[in-house]
Every structure is written in C-alpha cells, then in structure tokens.
Short mmCIF file of C-alpha atoms in Angstrom, two decimals:
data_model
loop_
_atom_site.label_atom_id
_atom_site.label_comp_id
_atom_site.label_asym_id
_atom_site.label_seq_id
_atom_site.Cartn_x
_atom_site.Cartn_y
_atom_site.Cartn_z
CA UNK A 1 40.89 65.19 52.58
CA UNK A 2 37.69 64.42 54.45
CA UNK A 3 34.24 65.20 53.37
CA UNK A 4 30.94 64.77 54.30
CA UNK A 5 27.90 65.40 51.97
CA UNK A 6 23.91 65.37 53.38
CA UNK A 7 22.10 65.02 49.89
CA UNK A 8 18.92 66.75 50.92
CA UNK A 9 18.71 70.29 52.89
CA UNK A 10 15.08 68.91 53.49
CA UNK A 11 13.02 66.14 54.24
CA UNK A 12 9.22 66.24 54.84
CA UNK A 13 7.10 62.64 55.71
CA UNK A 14 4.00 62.02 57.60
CA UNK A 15 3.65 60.52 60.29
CA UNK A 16 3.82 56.63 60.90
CA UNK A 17 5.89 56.63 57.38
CA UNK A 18 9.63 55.96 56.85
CA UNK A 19 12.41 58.08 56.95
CA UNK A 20 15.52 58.00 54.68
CA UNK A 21 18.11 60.83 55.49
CA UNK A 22 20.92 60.46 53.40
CA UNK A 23 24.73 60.89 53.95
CA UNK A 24 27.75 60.47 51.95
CA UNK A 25 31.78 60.57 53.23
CA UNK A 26 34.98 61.00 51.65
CA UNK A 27 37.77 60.03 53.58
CA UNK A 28 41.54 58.54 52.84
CA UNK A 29 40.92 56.47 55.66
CA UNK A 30 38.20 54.38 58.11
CA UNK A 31 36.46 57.35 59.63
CA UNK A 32 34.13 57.19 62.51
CA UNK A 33 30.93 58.08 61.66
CA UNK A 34 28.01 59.97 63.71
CA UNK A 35 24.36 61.22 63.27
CA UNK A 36 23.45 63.79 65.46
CA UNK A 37 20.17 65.24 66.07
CA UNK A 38 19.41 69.27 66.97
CA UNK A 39 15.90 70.47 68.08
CA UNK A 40 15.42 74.43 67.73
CA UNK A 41 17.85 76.45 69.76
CA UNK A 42 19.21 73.79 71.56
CA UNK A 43 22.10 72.03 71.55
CA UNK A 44 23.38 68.53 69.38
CA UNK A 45 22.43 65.03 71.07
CA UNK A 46 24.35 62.05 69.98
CA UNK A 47 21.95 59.40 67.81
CA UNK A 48 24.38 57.07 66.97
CA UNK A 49 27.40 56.36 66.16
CA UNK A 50 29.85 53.63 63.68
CA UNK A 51 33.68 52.80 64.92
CA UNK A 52 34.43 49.51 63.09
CA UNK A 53 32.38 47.48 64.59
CA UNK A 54 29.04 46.03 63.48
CA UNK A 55 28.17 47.90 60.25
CA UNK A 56 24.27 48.59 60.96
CA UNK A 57 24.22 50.71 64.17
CA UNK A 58 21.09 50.82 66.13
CA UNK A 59 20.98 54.10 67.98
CA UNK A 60 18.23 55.95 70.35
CA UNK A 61 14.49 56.63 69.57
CA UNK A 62 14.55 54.01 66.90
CA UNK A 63 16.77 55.34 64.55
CA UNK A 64 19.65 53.19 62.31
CA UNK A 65 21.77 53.43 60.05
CA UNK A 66 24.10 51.27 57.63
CA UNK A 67 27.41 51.94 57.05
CA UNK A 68 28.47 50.44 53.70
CA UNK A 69 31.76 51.29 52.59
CA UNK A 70 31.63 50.47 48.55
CA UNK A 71 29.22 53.08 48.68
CA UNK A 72 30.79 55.58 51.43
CA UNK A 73 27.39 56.15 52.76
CA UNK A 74 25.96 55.96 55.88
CA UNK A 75 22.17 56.64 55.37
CA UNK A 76 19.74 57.75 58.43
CA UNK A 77 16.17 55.38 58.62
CA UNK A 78 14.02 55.14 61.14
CA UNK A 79 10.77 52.84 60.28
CA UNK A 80 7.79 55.60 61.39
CA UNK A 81 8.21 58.84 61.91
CA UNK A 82 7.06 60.37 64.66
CA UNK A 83 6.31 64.52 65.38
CA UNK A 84 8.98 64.80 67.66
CA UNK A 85 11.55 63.97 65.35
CA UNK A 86 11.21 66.81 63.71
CA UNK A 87 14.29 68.66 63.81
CA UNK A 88 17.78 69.24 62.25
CA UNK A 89 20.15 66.04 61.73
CA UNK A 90 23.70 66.22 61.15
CA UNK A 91 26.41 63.52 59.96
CA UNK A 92 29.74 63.75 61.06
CA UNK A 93 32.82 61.99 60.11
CA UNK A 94 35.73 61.98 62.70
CA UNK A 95 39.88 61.02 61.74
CA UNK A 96 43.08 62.08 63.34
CA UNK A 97 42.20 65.12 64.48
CA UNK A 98 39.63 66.74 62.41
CA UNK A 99 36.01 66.85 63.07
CA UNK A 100 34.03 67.35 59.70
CA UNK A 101 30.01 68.01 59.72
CA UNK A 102 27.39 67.89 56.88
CA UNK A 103 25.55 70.97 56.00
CA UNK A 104 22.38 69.08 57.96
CA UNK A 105 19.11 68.05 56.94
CA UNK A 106 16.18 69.44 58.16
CA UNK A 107 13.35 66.67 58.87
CA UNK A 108 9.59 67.76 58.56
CA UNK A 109 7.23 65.29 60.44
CA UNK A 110 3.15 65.72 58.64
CA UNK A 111 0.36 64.99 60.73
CA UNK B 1 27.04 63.56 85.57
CA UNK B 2 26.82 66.74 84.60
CA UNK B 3 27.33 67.07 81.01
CA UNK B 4 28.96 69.81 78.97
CA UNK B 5 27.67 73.38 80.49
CA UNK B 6 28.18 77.04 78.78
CA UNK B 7 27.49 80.41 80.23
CA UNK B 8 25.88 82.92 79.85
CA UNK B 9 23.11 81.08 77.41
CA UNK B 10 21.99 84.10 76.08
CA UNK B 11 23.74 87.96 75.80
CA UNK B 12 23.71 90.92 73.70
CA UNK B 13 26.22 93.16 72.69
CA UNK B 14 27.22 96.09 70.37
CA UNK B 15 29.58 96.50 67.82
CA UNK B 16 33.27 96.67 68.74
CA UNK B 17 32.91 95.15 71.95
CA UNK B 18 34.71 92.30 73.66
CA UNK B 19 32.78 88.91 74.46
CA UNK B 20 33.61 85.86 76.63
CA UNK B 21 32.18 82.59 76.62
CA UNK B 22 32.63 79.79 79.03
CA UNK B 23 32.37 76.08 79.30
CA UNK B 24 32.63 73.02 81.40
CA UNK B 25 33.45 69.54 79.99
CA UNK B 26 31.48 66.23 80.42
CA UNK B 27 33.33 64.86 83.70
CA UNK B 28 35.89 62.96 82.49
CA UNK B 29 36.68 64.41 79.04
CA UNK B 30 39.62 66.47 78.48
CA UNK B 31 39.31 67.61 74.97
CA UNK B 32 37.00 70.74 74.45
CA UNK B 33 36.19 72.32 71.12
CA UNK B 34 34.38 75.19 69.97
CA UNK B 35 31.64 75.58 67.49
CA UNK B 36 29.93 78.76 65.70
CA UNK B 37 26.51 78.23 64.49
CA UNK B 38 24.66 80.56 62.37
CA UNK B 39 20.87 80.78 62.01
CA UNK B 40 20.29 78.08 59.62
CA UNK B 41 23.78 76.85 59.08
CA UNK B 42 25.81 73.65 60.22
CA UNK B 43 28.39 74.80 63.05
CA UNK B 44 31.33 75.46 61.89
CA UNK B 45 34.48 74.60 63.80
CA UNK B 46 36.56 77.49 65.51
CA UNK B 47 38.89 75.39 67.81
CA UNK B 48 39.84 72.58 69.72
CA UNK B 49 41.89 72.71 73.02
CA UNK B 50 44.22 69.84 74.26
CA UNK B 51 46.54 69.96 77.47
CA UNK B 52 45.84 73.73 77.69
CA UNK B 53 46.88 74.19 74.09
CA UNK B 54 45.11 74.90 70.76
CA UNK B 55 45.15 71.81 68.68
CA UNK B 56 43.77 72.76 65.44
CA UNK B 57 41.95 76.16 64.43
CA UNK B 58 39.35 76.46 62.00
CA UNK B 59 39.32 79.27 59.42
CA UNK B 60 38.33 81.82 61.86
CA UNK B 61 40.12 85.07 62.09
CA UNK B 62 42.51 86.02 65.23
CA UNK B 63 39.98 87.92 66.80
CA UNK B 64 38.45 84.27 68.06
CA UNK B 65 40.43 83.15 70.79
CA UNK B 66 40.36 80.67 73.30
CA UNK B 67 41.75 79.34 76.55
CA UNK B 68 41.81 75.62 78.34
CA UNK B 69 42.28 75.87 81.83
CA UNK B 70 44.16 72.80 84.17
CA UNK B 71 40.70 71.79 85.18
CA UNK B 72 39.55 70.92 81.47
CA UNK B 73 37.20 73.82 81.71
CA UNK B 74 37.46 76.50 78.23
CA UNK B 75 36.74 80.02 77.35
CA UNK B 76 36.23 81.69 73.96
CA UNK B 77 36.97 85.12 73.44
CA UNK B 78 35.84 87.91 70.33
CA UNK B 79 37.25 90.81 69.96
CA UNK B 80 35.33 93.74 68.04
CA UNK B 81 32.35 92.28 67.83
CA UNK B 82 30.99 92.36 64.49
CA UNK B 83 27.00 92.37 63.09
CA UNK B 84 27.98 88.64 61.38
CA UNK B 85 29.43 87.25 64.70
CA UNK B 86 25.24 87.00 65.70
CA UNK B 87 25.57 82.47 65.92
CA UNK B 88 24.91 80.01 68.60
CA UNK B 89 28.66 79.35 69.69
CA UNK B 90 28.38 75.53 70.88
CA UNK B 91 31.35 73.93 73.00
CA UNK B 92 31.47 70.32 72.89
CA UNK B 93 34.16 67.95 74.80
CA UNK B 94 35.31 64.64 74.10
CA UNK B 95 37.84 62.49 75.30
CA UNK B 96 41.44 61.15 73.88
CA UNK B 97 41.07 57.76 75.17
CA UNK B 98 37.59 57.65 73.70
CA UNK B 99 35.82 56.82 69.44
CA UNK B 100 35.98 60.65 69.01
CA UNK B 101 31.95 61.54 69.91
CA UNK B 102 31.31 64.93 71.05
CA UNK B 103 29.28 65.75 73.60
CA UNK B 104 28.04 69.56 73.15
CA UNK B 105 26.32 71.93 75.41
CA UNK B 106 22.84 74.05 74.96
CA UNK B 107 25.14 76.65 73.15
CA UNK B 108 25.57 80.46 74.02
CA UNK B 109 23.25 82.58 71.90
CA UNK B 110 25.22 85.84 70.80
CA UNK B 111 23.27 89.01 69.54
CA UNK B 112 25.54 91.66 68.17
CA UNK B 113 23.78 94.81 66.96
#
C-alpha cells in the first residue's frame, strides 16, 4: 500500500533563510513523486515533480528537491525564503491508479 | 490554454438540498478527478472519471456522485446536503498518456448551513 507522510504540520523561517519541508513515501513500487504548493482559498499549482529521471528535481520559484530512495524521502528546500512562499505545500505520490497526498505542511515566512 | 475551470466558485446551501458542481479539463487531458477539501485539511479524494466511467472512488458515501461527459468535461453531485459537506471541492485533470501530474482548478467553495 502507498503512503505518504509530511513530518511537520508547520514550518516557520525568516526571510532570506533556508527552507527544509520534509516528506516521506511508502510505496511497493517506483512512485512518481510531486510537491505542490496552495495559497489561501485557491487552488494547487504544480512545483515540481520526480518520474525516474534525474533524482534532484529543480522546479519553479527556486524550489528542489532530492529524491533518494534508501531513504524514501523526497525533502522540499529552497535556499531563501521569501514572503510569498508562504502557504500550504503538499507531497504526493502517484502509482497505477491511485493518487495519495500528505496531510500538508503549512510554511510561515518571518520578516 | 485554458486550464482546468469549475463553476460556480462559490454557493450556499441548506441542509437536505441537492448540489452540482462542474468542471472543464486542461485541453488535452482526459482524466478528471474530484477532490474535497476541508478548512485546514489535505483534499481528500472522492473520484476519478475515465472514458465516461468512474475509475476508482474514494471512501465517500453514495450520496457523492459524479458524471464524465464525451467532451472530457465532469460534474459532481451531493445529495442531502449535510453541515460537514462545508469543503473546497477541487477537480483536477490529468492525462493517460502523461507522468500522472494533476492539474486542479480554483476549487468550488460549498457553504451548507
């Protein structure tokens, strides 16, 4: 069975500083792998995403992430954080048919 | 290219009554599913339509139902409404042919009281 685990509900950095958002997947097979991003009442927008291919993914607004199997992680960074990236971010883990989200983390930018 | 549309984006209804919600697909796609979001929560899936058929359901009772039309286009129906059906209900289309990325919509915001 598929899972996909977002270790923190919350995240809160200033401004110009790193962020880590970490996610975790259980799969029985080579899932595809997604962060999404959601600003307040609106809908999800596509960050990135890993199918195979290269496993650091370069997505938009400077985010990466890493997928590393041995660990089954696929961790969120972007190198500074800027106030419109606050918002909610969501990993997702797609196979066959199923489409399995994380519970989300919620980013809060500092000035 | 018009991506994934809904209507209406926002409505309010009572108790008991019926609601439908409609969406386009991002040209091209032919996959749509449907999402429930509730006020601080992760969406949870409801279902996904194929070739005019329900794929897969999520553990949502009958009263969600759904329709894909020959065009690709979707509706979701609820049936008495109830307080806890109050989410953002997102649609999101993807393709067969493609790495299985969604593309979602602004989402319909449903108030029940």
């Amino acid at each position: 069975a598929q899972s996909v685990t977002q270790l923190d509900s919350h995240v809160s950095v200033s401004e110009g500083t790193p962020v880590l958002l970490r996610c975790n997947y259980s799969s029985s097979y080579s899932p595809s792998l997604f962060w999404y991003v959601q600003h307040p009442n609106k809908g999800l927008q596509l960050l990135l995403k890993y199918t195979s291919a290269a496993t650091l993914v370069k997505g938009i607004n400077g985010f990466e992430a890493e997928f590393k199997k041995s660990e089954t992680s696929f961790h969120l960074t972007k190198p500074s954080a800027h106030m419109s990236d606050a918002a909610e971010y969501f990993c997702v883990a797609t196979g066959g048919f199923k489409t399995i989200f994380g519970a989300g983390t919620r980013l809060f930018v500092k000035a | 290219d018009a991506g994934v549309t809904q209507s209406p984006t926002h409505l309010i209804k009572t108790r008991g009554q019926q609601v439908t919600l409609r969406c386009s697909p991002k040209s091209g796609h032919d996959t749509v599913s449907w999402y429930q979001q509730a006020l601080g929560q992760g969406p949870q899936f409801i279902f996904q339509y194929y070739e005019e058929e329900e794929r897969q359901r999520g553990n949502f009772p009958d009263r969600f139902s759904g329709h894909q039309f020959p065009n690709y286009s979707s509706e979701l129906n609820v049936n008495a409404l109830l307080l806890g059906d109050s989410a953002l209900y997102l649609c999101a289309s993807s393709s067969q042919l493609g790495t299985g990325e969604l593309f979602f919509g602004e989402g319909s915001r449903l108030t029940v009281l």
